[in-house]
Coordinates of C-alpha atoms in Angstrom, one line a residue:
M1 CA 1.0 27.8 -4.5
S2 CA 1.2 27.6 -0.7
V3 CA 0.8 24.4 1.2
S4 CA -2.4 25.8 2.9
S5 CA -4.1 26.1 -0.6
K6 CA -3.2 22.5 -1.6
R7 CA -5.9 19.9 -2.2
A8 CA -5.1 16.3 -2.5
F9 CA -7.2 13.6 -4.0
V10 CA -6.3 10.1 -2.8
T11 CA -7.7 6.9 -4.3
G12 CA -7.5 3.9 -2.1
I13 CA -7.7 6.2 0.9
T14 CA -9.2 3.5 3.2
G15 CA -6.3 1.1 2.6
Q16 CA -3.1 0.8 4.6
D17 CA -1.1 3.4 2.5
G18 CA -4.1 5.7 2.0
S19 CA -4.7 6.1 5.8
Y20 CA -1.0 6.9 6.5
L21 CA -0.8 9.3 3.5
A22 CA -4.1 11.0 4.6
E23 CA -2.5 11.5 8.1
L24 CA 0.7 13.0 6.6
L25 CA -1.2 15.4 4.2
L26 CA -3.5 16.6 7.1
E27 CA -0.5 17.3 9.2
K28 CA 1.0 19.3 6.4
G29 CA -2.2 21.4 6.1
Y30 CA -3.8 19.9 3.0
E31 CA -7.4 19.6 2.3
V32 CA -7.8 15.9 1.7
H33 CA -10.3 14.2 -0.5
G34 CA -10.6 10.4 -0.7
L35 CA -12.2 8.0 -3.1
V36 CA -14.2 5.2 -1.6
R37 CA -16.3 2.4 -3.2
R38 CA -19.9 2.3 -2.1
S39 CA -20.8 -1.0 -0.4
S40 CA -23.3 -2.4 2.1
T41 CA -20.7 -2.3 4.8
F42 CA -18.3 0.4 6.0
G43 CA -14.7 -0.1 5.1
T44 CA -13.3 3.1 6.7
Q45 CA -11.9 1.7 10.0
R46 CA -8.3 2.8 9.1
I47 CA -9.3 6.4 8.7
E48 CA -12.0 6.9 11.3
H49 CA -9.7 8.6 13.8
L50 CA -8.7 11.1 11.0
Y51 CA -12.1 12.7 11.1
R52 CA -11.5 13.8 14.7
D53 CA -8.0 14.9 13.9
A54 CA -8.9 16.8 10.9
H55 CA -11.7 18.6 12.8
D56 CA -9.1 19.5 15.5
M57 CA -6.7 20.9 12.9
D58 CA -9.5 22.7 11.1
R59 CA -8.7 20.8 8.0
P60 CA -11.4 19.0 6.0
L61 CA -11.2 15.3 5.2
L62 CA -13.9 14.5 2.6
L63 CA -14.9 11.2 1.2
H64 CA -16.4 10.8 -2.2
H65 CA -18.1 7.6 -3.5
G66 CA -16.7 6.4 -6.8
D67 CA -15.0 3.5 -8.6
M68 CA -11.9 3.1 -10.7
A69 CA -14.0 1.3 -13.2
D70 CA -16.1 4.5 -13.8
G71 CA -14.2 6.9 -16.0
N72 CA -17.1 9.4 -16.1
G73 CA -17.3 9.4 -12.4
L74 CA -13.7 10.0 -12.0
A75 CA -13.7 12.9 -14.4
R76 CA -16.7 14.5 -12.5
L77 CA -14.7 14.2 -9.2
I78 CA -11.6 15.7 -10.6
R79 CA -13.7 18.7 -11.9
E80 CA -15.5 19.1 -8.6
I81 CA -12.5 18.8 -6.3
R82 CA -10.0 20.6 -8.4
P83 CA -7.1 18.9 -6.8
T84 CA -3.5 20.2 -6.9
E85 CA -2.2 16.7 -6.2
V86 CA -3.6 13.2 -7.0
Y87 CA -2.3 10.1 -5.4
N88 CA -3.4 6.8 -7.1
L89 CA -3.2 4.1 -4.5
A90 CA -6.4 2.2 -5.5
A91 CA -5.9 -1.4 -6.8
Q92 CA -6.8 -5.0 -6.4
S93 CA -3.6 -5.4 -4.5
H94 CA -3.5 -9.0 -3.5
V95 CA -1.0 -10.9 -5.6
R96 CA -2.5 -14.4 -5.0
V97 CA -6.0 -13.1 -5.6
S98 CA -5.0 -11.7 -8.9
F99 CA -4.5 -15.2 -10.3
D100 CA -8.2 -16.0 -9.4
Q101 CA -9.5 -12.6 -10.5
P102 CA -7.3 -11.5 -13.4
T103 CA -9.8 -9.5 -15.4
Y104 CA -11.0 -7.6 -12.4
T105 CA -7.3 -6.9 -11.4
A106 CA -6.5 -5.6 -14.9
D107 CA -9.6 -3.4 -15.1
V108 CA -9.2 -1.7 -11.8
T109 CA -5.4 -1.7 -11.3
A110 CA -4.3 -1.1 -15.0
V111 CA -7.2 0.4 -16.9
G112 CA -8.4 2.3 -13.8
T113 CA -5.2 4.2 -13.8
L114 CA -5.7 5.1 -17.5
R115 CA -9.2 6.4 -16.7
L116 CA -7.8 8.6 -13.9
L117 CA -5.1 9.9 -16.1
E118 CA -7.5 10.8 -18.9
A119 CA -9.8 12.6 -16.3
I120 CA -6.7 14.7 -15.2
R121 CA -5.6 15.4 -18.7
D122 CA -9.1 16.6 -19.8
F123 CA -9.3 18.8 -16.7
Q124 CA -5.8 20.3 -17.3
D125 CA -6.7 21.0 -20.9
A126 CA -9.8 22.8 -19.8
V127 CA -8.6 24.9 -16.9
G128 CA -5.0 25.4 -17.7
Y129 CA -3.3 24.5 -14.5
Q130 CA -1.1 21.5 -13.7
I131 CA -2.1 18.7 -11.3
R132 CA 0.8 16.7 -9.9
F133 CA 0.1 12.9 -10.1
Y134 CA 1.6 10.0 -8.1
Q135 CA 1.3 6.4 -9.3
A136 CA 1.8 3.6 -6.9
S137 CA 4.0 1.2 -8.8
S138 CA 5.2 -2.0 -7.3
S139 CA 8.3 -4.2 -6.8
E140 CA 6.1 -7.1 -8.1
M141 CA 6.7 -5.6 -11.6
Y142 CA 10.3 -7.1 -11.3
G143 CA 9.0 -10.5 -10.6
K144 CA 11.5 -13.0 -12.0
V145 CA 14.4 -10.6 -11.3
V146 CA 17.1 -10.2 -13.8
E147 CA 19.5 -8.4 -11.4
T148 CA 19.9 -7.8 -7.7
P149 CA 19.4 -5.4 -6.2
Q150 CA 16.5 -3.9 -8.3
Q151 CA 16.7 -0.3 -9.2
E152 CA 15.0 2.1 -11.5
T153 CA 16.8 0.8 -14.6
T154 CA 16.3 -2.9 -13.9
P155 CA 14.2 -4.6 -16.6
F156 CA 10.8 -5.7 -15.5
Y157 CA 9.6 -9.4 -15.6
P158 CA 6.2 -9.6 -13.8
R159 CA 5.1 -13.0 -12.6
S160 CA 1.4 -12.4 -11.7
P161 CA -1.7 -10.7 -13.2
Y162 CA -1.2 -8.1 -10.4
G163 CA 2.5 -7.4 -11.5
V164 CA 1.4 -7.1 -15.2
A165 CA -1.5 -4.7 -14.3
K166 CA 0.9 -2.6 -12.2
L167 CA 3.4 -2.5 -15.1
Y168 CA 0.8 -1.2 -17.4
A169 CA -0.2 1.5 -15.0
H170 CA 3.5 2.4 -14.5
W171 CA 4.2 2.7 -18.2
I172 CA 1.0 4.5 -19.0
T173 CA 1.9 7.2 -16.4
I174 CA 5.3 7.5 -18.1
N175 CA 3.7 7.7 -21.5
Y176 CA 1.3 10.6 -20.3
R177 CA 4.3 12.4 -18.8
E178 CA 6.3 12.2 -22.1
S179 CA 3.3 12.7 -24.5
Y180 CA 1.3 15.4 -22.6
G181 CA 3.7 17.0 -20.1
L182 CA 1.9 15.4 -17.2
H183 CA 3.7 16.0 -13.9
G184 CA 3.5 12.3 -13.1
S185 CA 5.9 10.3 -10.8
C186 CA 5.9 6.6 -10.0
G187 CA 7.0 5.2 -6.8
I188 CA 8.2 1.6 -7.3
L189 CA 7.5 0.6 -3.7
F190 CA 8.9 -2.6 -2.2
N191 CA 6.9 -4.5 0.4
H192 CA 5.7 -2.2 3.2
E193 CA 3.8 -3.3 6.3
S194 CA 2.2 -1.9 9.5
P195 CA -0.4 -2.8 12.0
R196 CA -3.0 -1.6 9.5
R197 CA -2.0 -4.1 6.9
G198 CA -4.9 -6.3 5.7
E199 CA -5.1 -9.7 7.4
T200 CA -4.8 -11.7 4.1
F201 CA -1.3 -10.4 3.4
V202 CA 1.4 -12.7 4.7
T203 CA 3.0 -10.5 7.3
R204 CA -0.2 -9.6 9.0
K205 CA -1.6 -13.1 8.6
I206 CA 1.5 -14.2 10.6
T207 CA 1.3 -11.6 13.4
R208 CA -2.5 -12.1 13.7
A209 CA -2.2 -15.8 13.9
A210 CA 0.8 -15.8 16.2
T211 CA -0.8 -13.6 18.8
R212 CA -4.1 -15.7 18.7
I213 CA -2.0 -18.8 19.2
K214 CA -0.3 -17.2 22.2
L215 CA -3.7 -16.7 23.9
G216 CA -5.1 -20.1 22.9
L217 CA -7.5 -18.7 20.2
Q218 CA -5.9 -20.6 17.4
K219 CA -3.8 -23.7 17.0
K220 CA -2.1 -23.6 13.7
L221 CA -0.9 -21.3 11.0
Y222 CA -0.8 -22.4 7.3
L223 CA 1.5 -20.7 4.9
G224 CA 2.9 -21.1 1.4
N225 CA 6.6 -20.5 0.4
L226 CA 8.6 -19.8 3.6
D227 CA 11.8 -19.3 1.5
A228 CA 10.4 -16.3 -0.4
Q229 CA 12.5 -13.2 0.4
R230 CA 11.3 -9.7 0.5
D231 CA 12.4 -6.1 1.2
W232 CA 10.1 -5.1 4.0
G233 CA 9.7 -1.6 5.3
F234 CA 7.1 0.5 7.3
A235 CA 4.2 1.9 5.4
G236 CA 4.3 5.2 7.3
D237 CA 7.9 5.8 6.0
Y238 CA 6.9 5.1 2.5
V239 CA 4.0 7.5 2.2
E240 CA 6.5 10.3 3.0
A241 CA 8.4 9.3 -0.2
M242 CA 5.2 9.6 -2.2
W243 CA 4.7 13.1 -1.0
L244 CA 8.3 14.1 -1.6
M245 CA 8.0 13.0 -5.2
L246 CA 5.3 15.5 -5.8
Q247 CA 7.2 18.3 -4.3
Q248 CA 10.0 18.0 -7.0
D249 CA 9.9 20.5 -9.9
T250 CA 10.7 17.6 -12.3
P251 CA 8.6 14.4 -12.2
D252 CA 10.5 11.1 -12.1
D253 CA 10.4 7.5 -11.0
Y254 CA 11.9 6.1 -7.8
V255 CA 12.5 2.9 -6.1
I256 CA 11.5 3.0 -2.4
S257 CA 12.9 0.3 -0.2
T258 CA 15.0 -0.6 2.9
D259 CA 17.7 -2.2 0.7
E260 CA 17.8 -5.3 2.8
T261 CA 15.9 -8.6 2.5
H262 CA 14.3 -11.1 4.9
S263 CA 12.6 -14.4 4.2
V264 CA 9.0 -15.3 5.3
R265 CA 10.7 -17.9 7.5
E266 CA 12.7 -15.3 9.2
F267 CA 9.6 -13.1 9.7
C268 CA 7.9 -16.1 11.4
E269 CA 10.9 -16.6 13.7
Q270 CA 10.9 -13.0 14.7
V271 CA 7.2 -12.8 15.4
F272 CA 6.8 -16.1 17.3
G273 CA 10.1 -15.4 19.1
R274 CA 8.8 -12.2 20.4
L275 CA 5.9 -14.1 21.9
G276 CA 8.2 -16.7 23.5
L277 CA 7.1 -19.3 21.0
E278 CA 9.0 -21.5 18.5
Y279 CA 7.4 -21.1 15.0
T280 CA 8.1 -24.6 13.9
D281 CA 5.6 -25.9 16.5
F282 CA 2.7 -24.1 14.9
V283 CA 3.4 -23.2 11.2
E284 CA 2.6 -25.7 8.5
V285 CA 3.1 -25.3 4.8
D286 CA 0.0 -25.7 2.6
P287 CA 0.5 -26.0 -1.1
R288 CA -2.7 -24.1 -1.7
Y289 CA -1.0 -20.9 -0.7
F290 CA 1.8 -21.2 -3.4
R291 CA 1.5 -19.0 -6.4
P292 CA 1.2 -20.5 -9.9
A293 CA 4.5 -18.5 -10.6
E294 CA 6.6 -17.7 -7.6
V295 CA 8.7 -14.6 -7.0
E296 CA 11.6 -15.8 -4.9
L297 CA 13.6 -12.7 -4.2
L298 CA 12.9 -8.9 -4.2
L299 CA 15.6 -6.5 -2.9
G300 CA 15.5 -2.8 -3.8
S301 CA 18.2 -0.2 -4.2
S302 CA 16.7 3.2 -3.0
Q303 CA 19.9 5.2 -3.6
K304 CA 18.2 7.5 -6.1
A305 CA 15.4 8.4 -3.7
R306 CA 17.9 8.9 -0.9
R307 CA 20.1 11.1 -3.0
Q308 CA 17.4 13.2 -4.9
L309 CA 14.5 13.2 -2.4
G310 CA 16.4 13.2 0.8
W311 CA 14.3 10.2 1.9
Q312 CA 15.3 7.3 4.0
P313 CA 13.5 4.6 5.9
R314 CA 13.4 5.2 9.7
V315 CA 11.7 2.0 11.1
P316 CA 14.1 -1.1 10.9
F317 CA 12.9 -4.6 10.3
G318 CA 12.9 -5.6 14.0
E319 CA 10.9 -2.6 15.2
L320 CA 8.4 -3.1 12.4
V321 CA 7.8 -6.7 13.6
T322 CA 7.5 -5.4 17.2
R323 CA 4.9 -2.8 16.2
M324 CA 2.8 -5.3 14.4
V325 CA 3.0 -8.0 17.1
D326 CA 2.2 -5.6 19.9
A327 CA -0.8 -4.2 18.0
D328 CA -2.2 -7.7 17.1
L329 CA -1.6 -8.9 20.7
E330 CA -3.9 -6.2 22.0
L331 CA -6.4 -7.1 19.3
A332 CA -6.3 -10.7 20.4
R333 CA -6.7 -9.8 24.0
K334 CA -9.9 -7.9 23.1
E335 CA -11.1 -10.9 21.2
Q336 CA -10.4 -13.1 24.2
V337 CA -12.5 -10.9 26.4
L338 CA -15.4 -11.0 24.0
L339 CA -15.2 -14.8 23.8
A340 CA -15.1 -15.0 27.6
A341 CA -18.2 -12.9 27.7
G342 CA -20.0 -15.2 25.4
H343 CA -19.8 -13.1 22.3
D344 CA -18.8 -14.1 18.8
A345 CA -15.5 -12.1 18.4
S346 CA -15.8 -12.1 14.7
M347 CA -19.0 -10.0 14.8
P348 CA -19.2 -6.3 15.7
H349 CA -20.5 -5.4 19.1
P350 CA -21.9 -2.2 20.6

């Protein structure tokens, strides 16, 4: 099948990864369909620019209302869209929130994946052609790590409801691959960030607060465990790995990482340093932000992906920090202008 006739269905398209993946697929000539939850407010800010780009490229970007909790709805969308590739990025993806909402996290992140797999299996049985499926697995499945670095063969030890839910989704994908011949691949992605990262995630929380502090819009930043170490990469690089997995003749599972680790403390140093500030003057530790069960160290080994997919990360840690700080500094400046004009910068303006 030619690239021009490929149709991709992306759950979680309005999130950080979904927006970068949609960009990539449109550039490659795909017809892109995305799943969005219906709500009283619009949550499509990350992909609004893609409508214009898709029109310019004469490639459709179509959004469909639905929910990972609605198996019948997912089955209907699979029948209507008839995708050649499905990328499952939808999840309740905040680790700390998963302790407060474990049932919801399990229903959407774990069982939601099962509902989507069942919809794909039923459709394939009915029409006789194969859909290639990507499951967004997570380094949080390693949790209390039993070896460092973590690779595809490393045993899992999740330490949060989110990690447990992702582990179920990971193994049910493998089960459908082995039981029903599903072309399903799992990307065990380590932490990946960008200027589009949600503001409740620690990296974006830091860059957003630091830039506001620089402009006098905020005084303090409260964080949890500063000594936690993560393998941080750029989300735009990681979605390319997702696509590459589904171009392989044989489905498989791959760790996607930069293969280096940095602490939250080091991230703070880099961010505040770029702004000419000393992080210790503004950052305070608040026990409320500690997890009930901490994950101290995550460090991936992406050698399999580099060898078999030809993938490698292109944006180093320092450049990632720079991109995020520069984008949030511009956002803070806009906020400053609105405040000077007497507007509430937290509210939308015409």
